[in-house]
PDB file of C-alpha atoms in Angstrom:
ATOM      1  CA  UNK A  79     125.240-188.691 -52.183  1.00 59.00           C
ATOM      2  CA  UNK A  80     122.969-186.868 -54.621  1.00 54.00           C
ATOM      3  CA  UNK A  81     123.963-185.162 -57.830  1.00 60.00           C
ATOM      4  CA  UNK A  82     123.151-181.515 -58.358  1.00 61.00           C
ATOM      5  CA  UNK A  83     120.831-182.433 -61.270  1.00 59.00           C
ATOM      6  CA  UNK A  84     118.857-184.741 -58.970  1.00 49.00           C
ATOM      7  CA  UNK A  85     118.532-182.126 -56.231  1.00 51.00           C
ATOM      8  CA  UNK A  86     117.512-179.457 -58.755  1.00 52.00           C
ATOM      9  CA  UNK A  87     114.849-181.741 -60.249  1.00 50.00           C
ATOM     10  CA  UNK A  88     113.381-182.549 -56.823  1.00 48.00           C
ATOM     11  CA  UNK A  89     113.420-178.922 -55.643  1.00 52.00           C
ATOM     12  CA  UNK A  90     111.988-177.521 -58.860  1.00 59.00           C
ATOM     13  CA  UNK A  91     108.715-175.729 -58.221  1.00 64.00           C
ATOM     14  CA  UNK A  92     109.305-175.257 -54.494  1.00 71.00           C
ATOM     15  CA  UNK A  93     109.543-171.717 -53.199  1.00 82.00           C
ATOM     16  CA  UNK A  94     110.155-171.532 -49.474  1.00 87.00           C
ATOM     17  CA  UNK A  95     109.163-168.389 -47.600  1.00 90.00           C
ATOM     18  CA  UNK A  96     110.406-167.677 -44.095  1.00 91.00           C
ATOM     19  CA  UNK A  97     108.316-169.077 -41.242  1.00 92.00           C
ATOM     20  CA  UNK A  98     105.492-167.037 -39.739  1.00 90.00           C
ATOM     21  CA  UNK A  99     104.747-166.729 -36.068  1.00 84.00           C
ATOM     22  CA  UNK A 100     101.006-167.114 -36.609  1.00 84.00           C
ATOM     23  CA  UNK A 101      98.218-167.116 -39.183  1.00 86.00           C
ATOM     24  CA  UNK A 102      94.867-165.374 -39.298  1.00 85.00           C
ATOM     25  CA  UNK A 103      91.673-167.310 -38.653  1.00 83.00           C
ATOM     26  CA  UNK A 104      89.455-164.775 -40.432  1.00 83.00           C
ATOM     27  CA  UNK A 105      89.855-161.591 -42.454  1.00 87.00           C
ATOM     28  CA  UNK A 106      91.811-158.781 -40.797  1.00 84.00           C
ATOM     29  CA  UNK A 107      88.886-156.332 -40.675  1.00 83.00           C
ATOM     30  CA  UNK A 108      86.911-158.614 -38.387  1.00 81.00           C
ATOM     31  CA  UNK A 109      89.904-158.774 -36.036  1.00 71.00           C
ATOM     32  CA  UNK A 110      91.214-155.255 -36.243  1.00 62.00           C
ATOM     33  CA  UNK A 111      88.436-152.734 -36.391  1.00 64.00           C
ATOM     34  CA  UNK A 112      86.162-150.824 -38.628  1.00 70.00           C
ATOM     35  CA  UNK A 113      88.325-149.155 -41.278  1.00 83.00           C
ATOM     36  CA  UNK A 114      90.952-151.313 -42.988  1.00 89.00           C
ATOM     37  CA  UNK A 115      92.907-150.077 -46.017  1.00 92.00           C
ATOM     38  CA  UNK A 116      95.688-151.343 -48.253  1.00 94.00           C
ATOM     39  CA  UNK A 117      98.421-148.928 -49.369  1.00 95.00           C
ATOM     40  CA  UNK A 118     100.078-150.211 -52.561  1.00 93.00           C
ATOM     41  CA  UNK A 119     102.985-147.758 -52.185  1.00 93.00           C
ATOM     42  CA  UNK A 120     104.025-149.142 -48.791  1.00 93.00           C
ATOM     43  CA  UNK A 121     102.540-152.586 -49.546  1.00 95.00           C
ATOM     44  CA  UNK A 122     100.850-152.331 -46.183  1.00 94.00           C
ATOM     45  CA  UNK A 123      97.527-152.883 -44.452  1.00 93.00           C
ATOM     46  CA  UNK A 124      96.513-150.345 -41.828  1.00 91.00           C
ATOM     47  CA  UNK A 125      93.394-149.829 -39.735  1.00 87.00           C
ATOM     48  CA  UNK A 126      91.817-147.300 -37.451  1.00 85.00           C
ATOM     49  CA  UNK A 127      89.722-148.139 -34.439  1.00 80.00           C
ATOM     50  CA  UNK A 128      89.381-151.646 -33.149  1.00 77.00           C
ATOM     51  CA  UNK A 129      92.219-153.569 -31.573  1.00 76.00           C
ATOM     52  CA  UNK A 130      95.943-152.957 -31.928  1.00 76.00           C
ATOM     53  CA  UNK A 131      98.447-155.743 -32.507  1.00 73.00           C
ATOM     54  CA  UNK A 132      99.814-155.054 -29.035  1.00 64.00           C
ATOM     55  CA  UNK A 133      96.493-156.033 -27.439  1.00 55.00           C
ATOM     56  CA  UNK A 134      96.522-159.450 -25.814  1.00 52.00           C
ATOM     57  CA  UNK A 135      92.999-159.920 -27.112  1.00 50.00           C
ATOM     58  CA  UNK A 136      93.691-158.947 -30.759  1.00 54.00           C
ATOM     59  CA  UNK A 137      92.841-162.521 -31.720  1.00 53.00           C
ATOM     60  CA  UNK A 138      93.363-165.906 -30.093  1.00 48.00           C
ATOM     61  CA  UNK A 139      95.794-166.893 -32.835  1.00 50.00           C
ATOM     62  CA  UNK A 140      97.661-163.562 -32.962  1.00 56.00           C
ATOM     63  CA  UNK A 141      98.795-162.745 -29.450  1.00 51.00           C
ATOM     64  CA  UNK A 142     102.046-161.573 -27.953  1.00 53.00           C
ATOM     65  CA  UNK A 143     103.593-160.112 -31.094  1.00 59.00           C
ATOM     66  CA  UNK A 144     106.716-158.040 -31.262  1.00 60.00           C
ATOM     67  CA  UNK A 145     105.588-154.876 -32.975  1.00 64.00           C
ATOM     68  CA  UNK A 146     108.465-153.025 -34.569  1.00 67.00           C
ATOM     69  CA  UNK A 147     109.257-150.237 -36.981  1.00 65.00           C
ATOM     70  CA  UNK A 148     112.121-152.256 -38.456  1.00 71.00           C
ATOM     71  CA  UNK A 149     111.493-155.388 -40.475  1.00 73.00           C
ATOM     72  CA  UNK A 150     114.530-157.172 -39.029  1.00 73.00           C
ATOM     73  CA  UNK A 151     112.934-157.362 -35.579  1.00 76.00           C
ATOM     74  CA  UNK A 152     109.227-157.562 -36.506  1.00 81.00           C
ATOM     75  CA  UNK A 153     107.233-160.792 -36.304  1.00 83.00           C
ATOM     76  CA  UNK A 154     105.818-162.315 -39.480  1.00 88.00           C
ATOM     77  CA  UNK A 155     102.215-163.438 -39.835  1.00 88.00           C
ATOM     78  CA  UNK A 156     100.307-165.167 -42.621  1.00 91.00           C
ATOM     79  CA  UNK A 157      97.165-163.375 -43.784  1.00 92.00           C
ATOM     80  CA  UNK A 158      95.170-166.032 -45.618  1.00 92.00           C
ATOM     81  CA  UNK A 159      91.514-165.040 -45.216  1.00 91.00           C
ATOM     82  CA  UNK A 160      91.226-161.728 -47.057  1.00 93.00           C
ATOM     83  CA  UNK A 161      89.206-163.477 -49.794  1.00 91.00           C
ATOM     84  CA  UNK A 162      86.441-164.229 -47.258  1.00 90.00           C
ATOM     85  CA  UNK A 163      83.229-162.211 -47.465  1.00 88.00           C
ATOM     86  CA  UNK A 164      83.995-158.826 -45.916  1.00 86.00           C
ATOM     87  CA  UNK A 165      87.759-159.090 -46.467  1.00 88.00           C
ATOM     88  CA  UNK A 166      89.952-156.819 -48.567  1.00 91.00           C
ATOM     89  CA  UNK A 167      90.193-159.459 -51.308  1.00 93.00           C
ATOM     90  CA  UNK A 168      92.351-162.555 -51.877  1.00 95.00           C
ATOM     91  CA  UNK A 169      94.926-160.457 -53.741  1.00 96.00           C
ATOM     92  CA  UNK A 170      95.980-159.020 -50.364  1.00 96.00           C
ATOM     93  CA  UNK A 171      96.695-162.372 -48.712  1.00 96.00           C
ATOM     94  CA  UNK A 172     100.333-163.134 -48.008  1.00 95.00           C
ATOM     95  CA  UNK A 173     103.038-162.885 -45.408  1.00 94.00           C
ATOM     96  CA  UNK A 174     103.332-159.614 -43.517  1.00 92.00           C
ATOM     97  CA  UNK A 175     105.561-158.011 -40.883  1.00 90.00           C
ATOM     98  CA  UNK A 176     103.883-156.603 -37.763  1.00 86.00           C
ATOM     99  CA  UNK A 177     105.264-153.162 -38.517  1.00 82.00           C
ATOM    100  CA  UNK A 178     103.266-151.025 -36.128  1.00 79.00           C
ATOM    101  CA  UNK A 179     100.445-151.416 -33.645  1.00 79.00           C
ATOM    102  CA  UNK A 180      97.934-150.989 -36.505  1.00 83.00           C
ATOM    103  CA  UNK A 181     100.081-151.723 -39.560  1.00 88.00           C
ATOM    104  CA  UNK A 182     101.183-154.825 -41.438  1.00 90.00           C
ATOM    105  CA  UNK A 183     103.710-154.675 -44.309  1.00 93.00           C
ATOM    106  CA  UNK A 184     104.357-157.350 -46.904  1.00 95.00           C
ATOM    107  CA  UNK A 185     107.515-159.308 -46.120  1.00 94.00           C
ATOM    108  CA  UNK A 186     110.534-158.788 -48.363  1.00 92.00           C
ATOM    109  CA  UNK A 187     110.359-162.379 -49.636  1.00 92.00           C
ATOM    110  CA  UNK A 188     106.742-161.897 -50.764  1.00 93.00           C
ATOM    111  CA  UNK A 189     106.339-158.326 -51.984  1.00 94.00           C
ATOM    112  CA  UNK A 190     106.581-158.797 -55.764  1.00 94.00           C
ATOM    113  CA  UNK A 191     104.606-160.925 -58.220  1.00 93.00           C
ATOM    114  CA  UNK A 192     107.754-162.845 -59.201  1.00 90.00           C
ATOM    115  CA  UNK A 193     107.957-164.199 -55.644  1.00 90.00           C
ATOM    116  CA  UNK A 194     104.580-165.960 -56.033  1.00 87.00           C
ATOM    117  CA  UNK A 195     104.939-168.696 -58.605  1.00 82.00           C
ATOM    118  CA  UNK A 196     102.581-171.223 -57.034  1.00 80.00           C
ATOM    119  CA  UNK A 197     104.044-173.914 -54.809  1.00 85.00           C
ATOM    120  CA  UNK A 198     105.214-171.258 -52.351  1.00 90.00           C
ATOM    121  CA  UNK A 199     105.032-172.404 -48.758  1.00 90.00           C
ATOM    122  CA  UNK A 200     105.506-171.262 -45.200  1.00 94.00           C
ATOM    123  CA  UNK A 201     105.289-172.813 -41.769  1.00 93.00           C
ATOM    124  CA  UNK A 202     103.501-171.410 -38.731  1.00 89.00           C
ATOM    125  CA  UNK A 203     105.575-171.659 -35.555  1.00 86.00           C
ATOM    126  CA  UNK A 204     103.097-170.629 -32.843  1.00 81.00           C
ATOM    127  CA  UNK A 205      99.603-169.313 -32.184  1.00 75.00           C
ATOM    128  CA  UNK A 206      96.704-171.053 -30.515  1.00 73.00           C
ATOM    129  CA  UNK A 207      95.016-172.273 -33.698  1.00 78.00           C
ATOM    130  CA  UNK A 208      97.627-172.964 -36.389  1.00 83.00           C
ATOM    131  CA  UNK A 209     100.862-173.695 -34.485  1.00 81.00           C
ATOM    132  CA  UNK A 210     102.972-176.371 -36.222  1.00 87.00           C
ATOM    133  CA  UNK A 211     101.085-176.186 -39.515  1.00 89.00           C
ATOM    134  CA  UNK A 212     102.324-175.676 -43.058  1.00 92.00           C
ATOM    135  CA  UNK A 213     100.619-173.667 -45.795  1.00 93.00           C
ATOM    136  CA  UNK A 214     101.101-173.669 -49.574  1.00 93.00           C
ATOM    137  CA  UNK A 215     100.157-170.857 -51.955  1.00 92.00           C
ATOM    138  CA  UNK A 216      98.510-172.391 -55.016  1.00 90.00           C
ATOM    139  CA  UNK A 217      98.204-169.520 -57.540  1.00 88.00           C
ATOM    140  CA  UNK A 218     100.731-168.140 -60.008  1.00 88.00           C
ATOM    141  CA  UNK A 219     100.667-164.405 -59.464  1.00 92.00           C
ATOM    142  CA  UNK A 220     101.472-162.249 -62.484  1.00 94.00           C
ATOM    143  CA  UNK A 221     100.319-158.933 -60.981  1.00 95.00           C
ATOM    144  CA  UNK A 222     100.703-158.315 -57.256  1.00 94.00           C
ATOM    145  CA  UNK A 223      97.621-156.783 -55.603  1.00 95.00           C
ATOM    146  CA  UNK A 224      95.478-157.950 -58.549  1.00 95.00           C
ATOM    147  CA  UNK A 225      95.741-161.755 -58.801  1.00 95.00           C
ATOM    148  CA  UNK A 226      94.363-163.852 -55.923  1.00 95.00           C
ATOM    149  CA  UNK A 227      96.859-165.326 -53.473  1.00 95.00           C
ATOM    150  CA  UNK A 228      95.279-168.470 -52.064  1.00 94.00           C
ATOM    151  CA  UNK A 229      96.806-170.409 -49.185  1.00 94.00           C
ATOM    152  CA  UNK A 230      95.859-174.008 -48.353  1.00 92.00           C
ATOM    153  CA  UNK A 231      96.992-176.041 -45.388  1.00 91.00           C
ATOM    154  CA  UNK A 232      99.228-178.982 -46.351  1.00 87.00           C
ATOM    155  CA  UNK A 233     100.529-180.162 -42.986  1.00 86.00           C
ATOM    156  CA  UNK A 234      99.291-179.966 -39.461  1.00 79.00           C
ATOM    157  CA  UNK A 235     100.925-181.823 -36.644  1.00 59.00           C
ATOM    158  CA  UNK A 236      99.452-179.255 -34.273  1.00 51.00           C
ATOM    159  CA  UNK A 237      95.845-179.213 -35.491  1.00 58.00           C
ATOM    160  CA  UNK A 238      94.335-181.796 -33.136  1.00 66.00           C
ATOM    161  CA  UNK A 239      93.042-180.736 -29.758  1.00 69.00           C
ATOM    162  CA  UNK A 240      91.445-182.554 -26.856  1.00 72.00           C
ATOM    163  CA  UNK A 241      89.185-181.022 -24.233  1.00 74.00           C
ATOM    164  CA  UNK A 242      91.412-182.353 -21.413  1.00 73.00           C
ATOM    165  CA  UNK A 243      88.370-183.290 -19.346  1.00 80.00           C
ATOM    166  CA  UNK A 244      87.020-186.363 -21.118  1.00 84.00           C
ATOM    167  CA  UNK A 245      89.603-186.823 -23.872  1.00 83.00           C
ATOM    168  CA  UNK A 246      93.333-186.354 -23.522  1.00 78.00           C
ATOM    169  CA  UNK A 247      95.913-185.857 -26.287  1.00 73.00           C
ATOM    170  CA  UNK A 248      99.560-186.706 -25.707  1.00 69.00           C
ATOM    171  CA  UNK A 249     101.725-186.308 -28.805  1.00 62.00           C
ATOM    172  CA  UNK A 250      99.745-188.107 -31.492  1.00 62.00           C
ATOM    173  CA  UNK A 251      97.786-190.388 -29.136  1.00 73.00           C
ATOM    174  CA  UNK A 252      94.240-189.714 -27.929  1.00 77.00           C
ATOM    175  CA  UNK A 253      92.977-191.390 -24.759  1.00 81.00           C
ATOM    176  CA  UNK A 254      89.755-191.297 -22.771  1.00 85.00           C
ATOM    177  CA  UNK A 255      90.102-189.951 -19.251  1.00 79.00           C
ATOM    178  CA  UNK A 256      88.287-191.908 -16.592  1.00 74.00           C
TER     179      UNK A 256
END
């Protein structure tokens, strides 16, 4: 049995965001197309040209998404590479709903500066690259869309891969195939 004071002291500084279905491997413009813009009114990223979210080849880590016009049924993804060269800027990283075939909207648990205090984290549930990984946001954000939002991986039970031809991976055990 734990006292409330103990639980509060342990949980202090943790800010859990809902899980995301997948995470980007590079900035959205390199995945989506030629013209990518951020709309601060809708807190959304849109693009013209390039691939739509409904395309099976949008990106290896972002396939098979439910694209919706309602947030309650839309998949969540973690954009974490917008600070890369060519990206929109690290201030546009965060968790987004797949709101349309060429639109992402900030999730309701991460659409104000107050919701980014540093120590925020989310888990990735699927995707070919980052399935079963956890990510922590390390910056205190005082002004949304101005301050950088930087995500770093902190867990990764799903990050090891074997080629299946010469090396095999079963659970957490590697073995050499003969």
